[in-house]
Each structure stands twice: as structure tokens, then as C-alpha cells.
mmCIF file of C-alpha atoms in Angstrom:
data_model
loop_
_atom_site.group_PDB
_atom_site.id
_atom_site.type_symbol
_atom_site.label_atom_id
_atom_site.label_comp_id
_atom_site.label_asym_id
_atom_site.label_seq_id
_atom_site.Cartn_x
_atom_site.Cartn_y
_atom_site.Cartn_z
ATOM 1 C CA THR A 167 0.050 0.050 0.225
ATOM 2 C CA GLN A 168 1.436 3.258 -1.172
ATOM 3 C CA LEU A 169 1.399 5.610 1.719
ATOM 4 C CA ARG A 170 -0.064 9.447 1.720
ATOM 5 C CA LEU A 171 0.536 12.016 3.258
ATOM 6 C CA ARG A 172 -0.498 16.266 2.700
ATOM 7 C CA LEU A 173 3.294 16.416 3.579
ATOM 8 C CA THR A 174 6.267 15.779 0.869
ATOM 9 C CA LEU A 175 8.769 13.167 3.259
ATOM 10 C CA PRO A 176 12.131 12.003 2.340
ATOM 11 C CA ALA A 177 12.863 9.110 0.205
ATOM 12 C CA SER A 178 14.005 7.076 2.834
ATOM 13 C CA ALA A 179 11.044 7.125 4.683
ATOM 14 C CA ALA A 180 9.979 3.309 4.442
ATOM 15 C CA THR A 181 6.834 2.309 3.187
ATOM 16 C CA PRO A 182 4.066 0.828 5.957
ATOM 17 C CA ARG A 183 2.522 -2.535 5.847
ATOM 18 C CA ALA A 184 -0.807 -2.368 5.128
ATOM 19 C CA MET A 185 -3.534 -2.913 7.873
ATOM 20 C CA LYS A 186 -6.611 -5.333 7.169
ATOM 21 C CA LEU A 187 -9.084 -7.141 8.543
ATOM 22 C CA GLU A 188 -11.946 -9.265 7.282
ATOM 23 C CA VAL A 189 -15.244 -7.803 8.482
ATOM 24 C CA SER A 190 -17.837 -9.418 10.438
ATOM 25 C CA PRO A 191 -21.655 -9.117 9.897
ATOM 26 C CA ARG A 192 -21.358 -7.152 13.223
ATOM 27 C CA GLN A 193 -19.285 -4.774 11.613
ATOM 28 C CA ARG A 194 -21.314 -4.316 8.557
ATOM 29 C CA THR A 195 -24.699 -3.802 10.795
ATOM 30 C CA GLN A 196 -22.265 -1.202 12.742
ATOM 31 C CA GLU A 197 -21.045 0.733 8.618
ATOM 32 C CA ALA A 198 -25.184 1.163 8.090
ATOM 33 C CA GLU A 199 -25.816 2.490 11.529
ATOM 34 C CA GLN A 200 -23.207 4.863 11.044
ATOM 35 C CA ASN A 201 -24.089 6.071 7.074
ATOM 36 C CA GLU A 202 -27.639 6.669 8.608
ATOM 37 C CA GLY A 203 -26.219 9.117 11.227
ATOM 38 C CA LEU A 204 -23.674 10.127 8.818
ATOM 39 C CA GLU A 205 -26.375 10.913 5.664
ATOM 40 C CA ALA A 206 -27.814 13.409 8.175
ATOM 41 C CA TRP A 207 -24.675 15.629 7.621
ATOM 42 C CA LYS A 208 -25.859 15.937 3.948
ATOM 43 C CA HIS A 209 -28.744 18.107 5.406
ATOM 44 C CA PRO A 210 -26.922 20.151 7.684
ATOM 45 C CA LYS A 211 -29.713 22.811 8.313
ATOM 46 C CA GLN A 212 -32.514 20.115 9.052
ATOM 47 C CA LEU A 213 -29.733 18.333 11.369
ATOM 48 C CA CYS A 214 -28.632 21.982 13.324
ATOM 49 C CA ALA A 215 -32.377 22.315 13.834
ATOM 50 C CA SER A 216 -32.721 18.699 15.480
ATOM 51 C CA LEU A 217 -29.808 18.943 17.695
ATOM 52 C CA GLY A 218 -31.484 22.298 19.237
ATOM 53 C CA TYR A 219 -28.195 24.733 17.501
ATOM 54 C CA GLY A 220 -28.638 28.491 17.055
ATOM 55 C CA GLU A 221 -28.178 30.498 14.209
ATOM 56 C CA GLU A 222 -23.891 31.216 14.485
ATOM 57 C CA GLU A 223 -23.923 27.400 15.335
ATOM 58 C CA GLU A 224 -25.640 26.625 12.405
ATOM 59 C CA GLU A 225 -23.256 28.937 10.167
ATOM 60 C CA GLU A 226 -20.336 27.590 11.740
ATOM 61 C CA VAL A 227 -21.577 24.076 10.865
ATOM 62 C CA THR A 228 -22.844 24.175 6.974
ATOM 63 C CA ARG A 229 -19.597 25.431 6.272
ATOM 64 C CA MET A 230 -17.024 22.898 5.085
ATOM 65 C CA VAL A 231 -13.342 23.424 7.241
ATOM 66 C CA PRO A 232 -10.925 21.453 8.278
ATOM 67 C CA PRO A 233 -9.371 21.410 12.090
ATOM 68 C CA LEU A 234 -6.379 22.649 13.290
ATOM 69 C CA ASN A 235 -3.190 21.039 12.236
ATOM 70 C CA PHE A 236 -5.218 18.446 9.860
ATOM 71 C CA GLY A 237 -3.065 16.078 8.252
ATOM 72 C CA MET A 238 -3.695 12.477 6.867
ATOM 73 C CA VAL A 239 -1.587 9.733 8.346
ATOM 74 C CA ASP A 240 -2.183 6.637 6.412
ATOM 75 C CA ASP A 241 -5.026 5.471 4.407
ATOM 76 C CA GLY A 242 -8.187 5.597 7.076
ATOM 77 C CA VAL A 243 -6.165 7.456 9.661
ATOM 78 C CA PHE A 244 -6.008 10.895 10.274
ATOM 79 C CA ARG A 245 -4.743 13.602 12.719
ATOM 80 C CA SER A 246 -5.575 17.202 13.945
ATOM 81 C CA GLY A 247 -6.022 19.922 16.790
ATOM 82 C CA PHE A 248 -9.373 19.857 18.516
ATOM 83 C CA PRO A 249 -12.109 20.212 16.340
ATOM 84 C CA ASP A 250 -15.291 22.550 17.098
ATOM 85 C CA ALA A 251 -18.803 23.399 15.419
ATOM 86 C CA ALA A 252 -17.047 24.774 12.059
ATOM 87 C CA ASN A 253 -15.258 21.200 11.183
ATOM 88 C CA PHE A 254 -18.415 18.702 11.811
ATOM 89 C CA ARG A 255 -18.970 18.958 8.525
ATOM 90 C CA PHE A 256 -15.758 18.263 7.153
ATOM 91 C CA LEU A 257 -15.252 15.526 9.420
ATOM 92 C CA ALA A 258 -18.720 14.111 8.589
ATOM 93 C CA SER A 259 -17.236 13.442 4.999
ATOM 94 C CA LEU A 260 -14.225 11.355 6.226
ATOM 95 C CA ASN A 261 -17.069 8.924 7.266
ATOM 96 C CA LEU A 262 -15.165 8.694 10.903
ATOM 97 C CA ARG A 263 -15.831 5.345 12.768
ATOM 98 C CA SER A 264 -13.313 6.432 15.996
ATOM 99 C CA VAL A 265 -12.063 9.081 17.359
ATOM 100 C CA VAL A 266 -8.816 8.636 19.463
ATOM 101 C CA TYR A 267 -8.451 11.606 22.309
ATOM 102 C CA LEU A 268 -5.544 12.285 23.783
ATOM 103 C CA CYS A 269 -6.219 15.303 26.290
ATOM 104 C CA PRO A 270 -7.481 14.414 30.386
ATOM 105 C CA GLU A 271 -10.611 16.730 30.152
ATOM 106 C CA PRO A 272 -14.086 15.521 29.256
ATOM 107 C CA TYR A 273 -15.067 15.487 25.689
ATOM 108 C CA PRO A 274 -16.904 18.780 25.224
ATOM 109 C CA GLU A 275 -20.805 18.443 25.449
ATOM 110 C CA GLN A 276 -21.381 19.711 21.684
ATOM 111 C CA ASN A 277 -18.505 17.266 20.144
ATOM 112 C CA ALA A 278 -20.013 14.579 22.421
ATOM 113 C CA ARG A 279 -23.540 15.318 20.376
ATOM 114 C CA PHE A 280 -21.377 15.201 16.917
ATOM 115 C CA LEU A 281 -20.013 12.266 17.440
ATOM 116 C CA GLY A 282 -23.407 10.166 18.911
ATOM 117 C CA ARG A 283 -25.478 11.766 16.187
ATOM 118 C CA SER A 284 -22.603 10.328 13.392
ATOM 119 C CA GLY A 285 -22.297 6.328 15.000
ATOM 120 C CA ILE A 286 -18.307 7.713 16.112
ATOM 121 C CA LYS A 287 -16.830 5.856 18.955
ATOM 122 C CA LEU A 288 -14.814 7.750 21.182
ATOM 123 C CA HIS A 289 -11.605 6.389 22.434
ATOM 124 C CA HIS A 290 -10.197 8.697 25.234
ATOM 125 C CA PHE A 291 -6.521 8.439 26.910
ATOM 126 C CA GLY A 292 -6.104 11.177 28.879
ATOM 127 C CA ILE A 293 -2.215 12.788 28.522
ATOM 128 C CA GLN A 294 -1.283 15.639 30.939
ATOM 129 C CA GLY A 295 -0.323 18.579 28.239
ATOM 130 C CA ARG A 296 3.341 19.956 29.544
ATOM 131 C CA LYS A 297 5.515 21.874 28.979
ATOM 132 C CA GLU A 298 9.407 21.258 29.538
ATOM 133 C CA PRO A 299 11.460 20.539 31.540
ATOM 134 C CA PHE A 300 8.405 19.030 33.763
ATOM 135 C CA VAL A 301 7.417 16.209 30.992
ATOM 136 C CA GLY A 302 6.332 12.902 31.588
ATOM 137 C CA ILE A 303 4.980 11.187 28.730
ATOM 138 C CA PRO A 304 2.936 8.034 29.856
ATOM 139 C CA GLU A 305 4.301 5.025 27.593
ATOM 140 C CA GLU A 306 1.248 2.631 28.470
ATOM 141 C CA MET A 307 -0.891 5.087 27.372
ATOM 142 C CA ILE A 308 0.536 5.273 24.389
ATOM 143 C CA ARG A 309 0.614 1.684 23.371
ATOM 144 C CA GLU A 310 -2.721 1.620 24.399
ATOM 145 C CA ALA A 311 -3.871 4.052 21.727
ATOM 146 C CA LEU A 312 -1.836 2.601 19.418
ATOM 147 C CA LYS A 313 -4.091 -0.351 19.716
ATOM 148 C CA VAL A 314 -6.715 1.195 19.135
ATOM 149 C CA ILE A 315 -4.980 3.058 15.953
ATOM 150 C CA LEU A 316 -3.889 -0.099 14.709
ATOM 151 C CA ASP A 317 -7.202 -1.917 14.593
ATOM 152 C CA VAL A 318 -8.665 -1.003 11.346
ATOM 153 C CA ARG A 319 -12.037 -2.203 12.483
ATOM 154 C CA ASN A 320 -11.553 1.234 14.181
ATOM 155 C CA HIS A 321 -10.966 3.094 11.054
ATOM 156 C CA PRO A 322 -11.388 5.870 9.707
ATOM 157 C CA VAL A 323 -9.771 7.127 12.829
ATOM 158 C CA LEU A 324 -8.752 10.308 13.499
ATOM 159 C CA ILE A 325 -6.323 11.344 16.289
ATOM 160 C CA HIS A 326 -6.679 14.569 18.116
ATOM 161 C CA CYS A 327 -4.938 16.481 21.360
ATOM 162 C CA LYS A 328 -5.703 20.241 21.402
ATOM 163 C CA ARG A 329 -3.129 21.632 18.717
ATOM 164 C CA GLY A 330 -2.107 18.375 17.216
ATOM 165 C CA LYS A 331 1.646 18.881 17.804
ATOM 166 C CA HIS A 332 3.064 17.309 20.952
ATOM 167 C CA ARG A 333 0.443 14.330 22.058
ATOM 168 C CA THR A 334 -0.461 13.508 18.945
ATOM 169 C CA GLY A 335 3.154 13.929 17.370
ATOM 170 C CA CYS A 336 4.145 11.607 20.070
ATOM 171 C CA VAL A 337 1.215 8.984 18.879
ATOM 172 C CA VAL A 338 1.877 9.299 15.707
ATOM 173 C CA GLY A 339 5.713 8.896 15.629
ATOM 174 C CA CYS A 340 5.890 5.820 17.706
ATOM 175 C CA LEU A 341 3.072 4.441 14.502
ATOM 176 C CA ARG A 342 6.051 5.649 12.205
ATOM 177 C CA LYS A 343 8.462 3.561 14.087
ATOM 178 C CA LEU A 344 6.166 0.709 14.229
ATOM 179 C CA GLN A 345 6.415 1.034 10.279
ATOM 180 C CA LYS A 346 10.586 1.172 10.059
ATOM 181 C CA TRP A 347 10.272 4.735 9.316
ATOM 182 C CA ARG A 348 13.779 6.363 9.756
ATOM 183 C CA LEU A 349 14.091 8.265 12.498
ATOM 184 C CA SER A 350 15.285 11.350 10.769
ATOM 185 C CA SER A 351 11.664 11.203 8.769
ATOM 186 C CA VAL A 352 9.970 10.424 11.966
ATOM 187 C CA PHE A 353 11.333 13.680 13.690
ATOM 188 C CA ASP A 354 10.845 15.818 9.770
ATOM 189 C CA GLU A 355 7.015 14.606 10.139
ATOM 190 C CA TYR A 356 6.733 15.869 13.590
ATOM 191 C CA LEU A 357 8.676 19.039 13.034
ATOM 192 C CA HIS A 358 6.383 19.804 10.337
ATOM 193 C CA PHE A 359 3.234 19.913 12.547
ATOM 194 C CA ALA A 360 4.907 20.996 15.896
ATOM 195 C CA ALA A 361 6.834 23.701 14.250
ATOM 196 C CA ALA A 362 8.516 26.488 16.840
ATOM 197 C CA LYS A 363 6.471 24.814 19.464
ATOM 198 C CA ALA A 364 8.477 21.222 18.876
ATOM 199 C CA ARG A 365 10.077 19.709 22.233
ATOM 200 C CA LYS A 366 13.672 17.833 22.198
ATOM 201 C CA THR A 367 11.478 15.877 25.019
ATOM 202 C CA ASP A 368 9.073 14.277 22.771
ATOM 203 C CA GLN A 369 11.684 13.155 20.173
ATOM 204 C CA ARG A 370 13.744 11.587 22.927
ATOM 205 C CA PHE A 371 10.446 9.755 23.806
ATOM 206 C CA MET A 372 9.674 8.888 20.263
ATOM 207 C CA GLU A 373 13.378 7.815 19.779
ATOM 208 C CA LEU A 374 13.648 5.221 22.681
ATOM 209 C CA PHE A 375 10.041 4.077 22.553
ATOM 210 C CA ASP A 376 9.915 0.238 22.058
ATOM 211 C CA THR A 377 7.403 -1.151 19.534
ATOM 212 C CA SER A 378 8.207 -4.798 20.229
ATOM 213 C CA SER A 379 4.899 -5.563 22.368
ATOM 214 C CA LEU A 380 3.231 -4.075 19.507
ATOM 215 C CA VAL A 381 4.350 -5.629 16.023
ATOM 216 C CA HIS A 382 2.264 -8.744 16.463
ATOM 217 C CA LEU A 383 -0.659 -6.635 16.143
ATOM 218 C CA LEU A 384 0.721 -4.870 12.927
ATOM 219 C CA ALA A 385 1.782 -8.080 11.392
ATOM 220 C CA SER A 386 -1.887 -9.964 11.798
ATOM 221 C CA GLN A 387 -3.176 -6.689 9.638
ATOM 222 C CA CYS A 388 -1.082 -7.686 7.125
#
């Protein structure tokens, strides 16, 4: 499978393995229910009325605007900063099945309503957003998030934190290591999204992250 990204990467980046699983009858039923919810977003004015949105919220929803720092990671895997109402119609167009949310705060009610109406499952991993030098990235929580992302039954999936830079960048960077990317290419992608806010501690974490306990999950989906 040819990897697709919104940014240009060095030729040295390795091509990730395909992630495929058989679709069960139960999953087909879930897909049908999700499609029914997503169909409603083709008629945003009626949907806004059913959700009790006011004129200002309705105006935001009817536009097609991607979230902050949005990008494609792989087939069926996306990343971004925190979406708001202005992004809902765009997200609906992705036919998302899951959202991996990396902040500790409860999911906003408006966003939760959008997920529920669209049949999207929320996977919440509460990683604290800390600045250097007081940084403690919970490795086990990163592993659990990756298990969700690696399971194609959760695709299409959106990974997001607050700005789509540090927590999201670390998760994606660890995924790239699992996909056998060169470390220089992992860092290039991280820096593309983090820009001036890049943290050496994030890069150190990705460099030292041990993928051995997750390799079997990737192999089982090839």
C-alpha cells in the first residue's frame, strides 16, 4: 500500500505495511447505522434544528472547514488539533468510525453530540499536556492508543489532542517507528506539525519508544 501524506517526506521513509482485517456481519451492521447518521450531515440545516443549534452554530456547521493542523497519516488514519462546530461537516465527510482523544479533560458536550449523532466511537486517553522540563509521557497509555489505531475495525479514525502537535505528534511518531520509518523521517514529520513548538523531550521519547510489544498487532493485519 502506497503511503499518502499531506506533506512531502524524504525518499528514505519506509512504506508502511498494509493494515487489513475481515469485516464481520456485526461490523457491517454498525457501518449501516453509522452511514444513517452520516447521511443526516448532507442536510446540515435540518440536522442543526434537530440538535437544537442556534443561528451562529448553524452557520459554523454548514461550512466545510478542516480542524487545526489536520493531516492524513495513512489510509483511514487522520490527525488534527481539537475540532469545533465549524469542523463538524468536514469531519462527517471523512465517514469516521472512531476518534482517539488524547487530552485529560472530558469531551465537550457539543462534540460528544456530534459523535453520537454520527455513530462515531470515542476512545479517550487522558495524557497531560506539560511543558518542558516537567514532562512525563505515559508510555503505556501511548501503547493503548496505538492498539486502537492499529485495529482497522476502528478506521477511519481521527487522532487529536488540543493543537495536534505534541501528544498527537508522539503517538504518530511511535506509529511511524512501528512502520519501520527512519528516525530522521519520523522527526521531519513531527517538526512539520509542531514547528516552533517542537520539544526535544518528545523526540527523545519517540527515539526510545520500544515497539516490540506491538509488532504482532501490525503483522496480524497484513
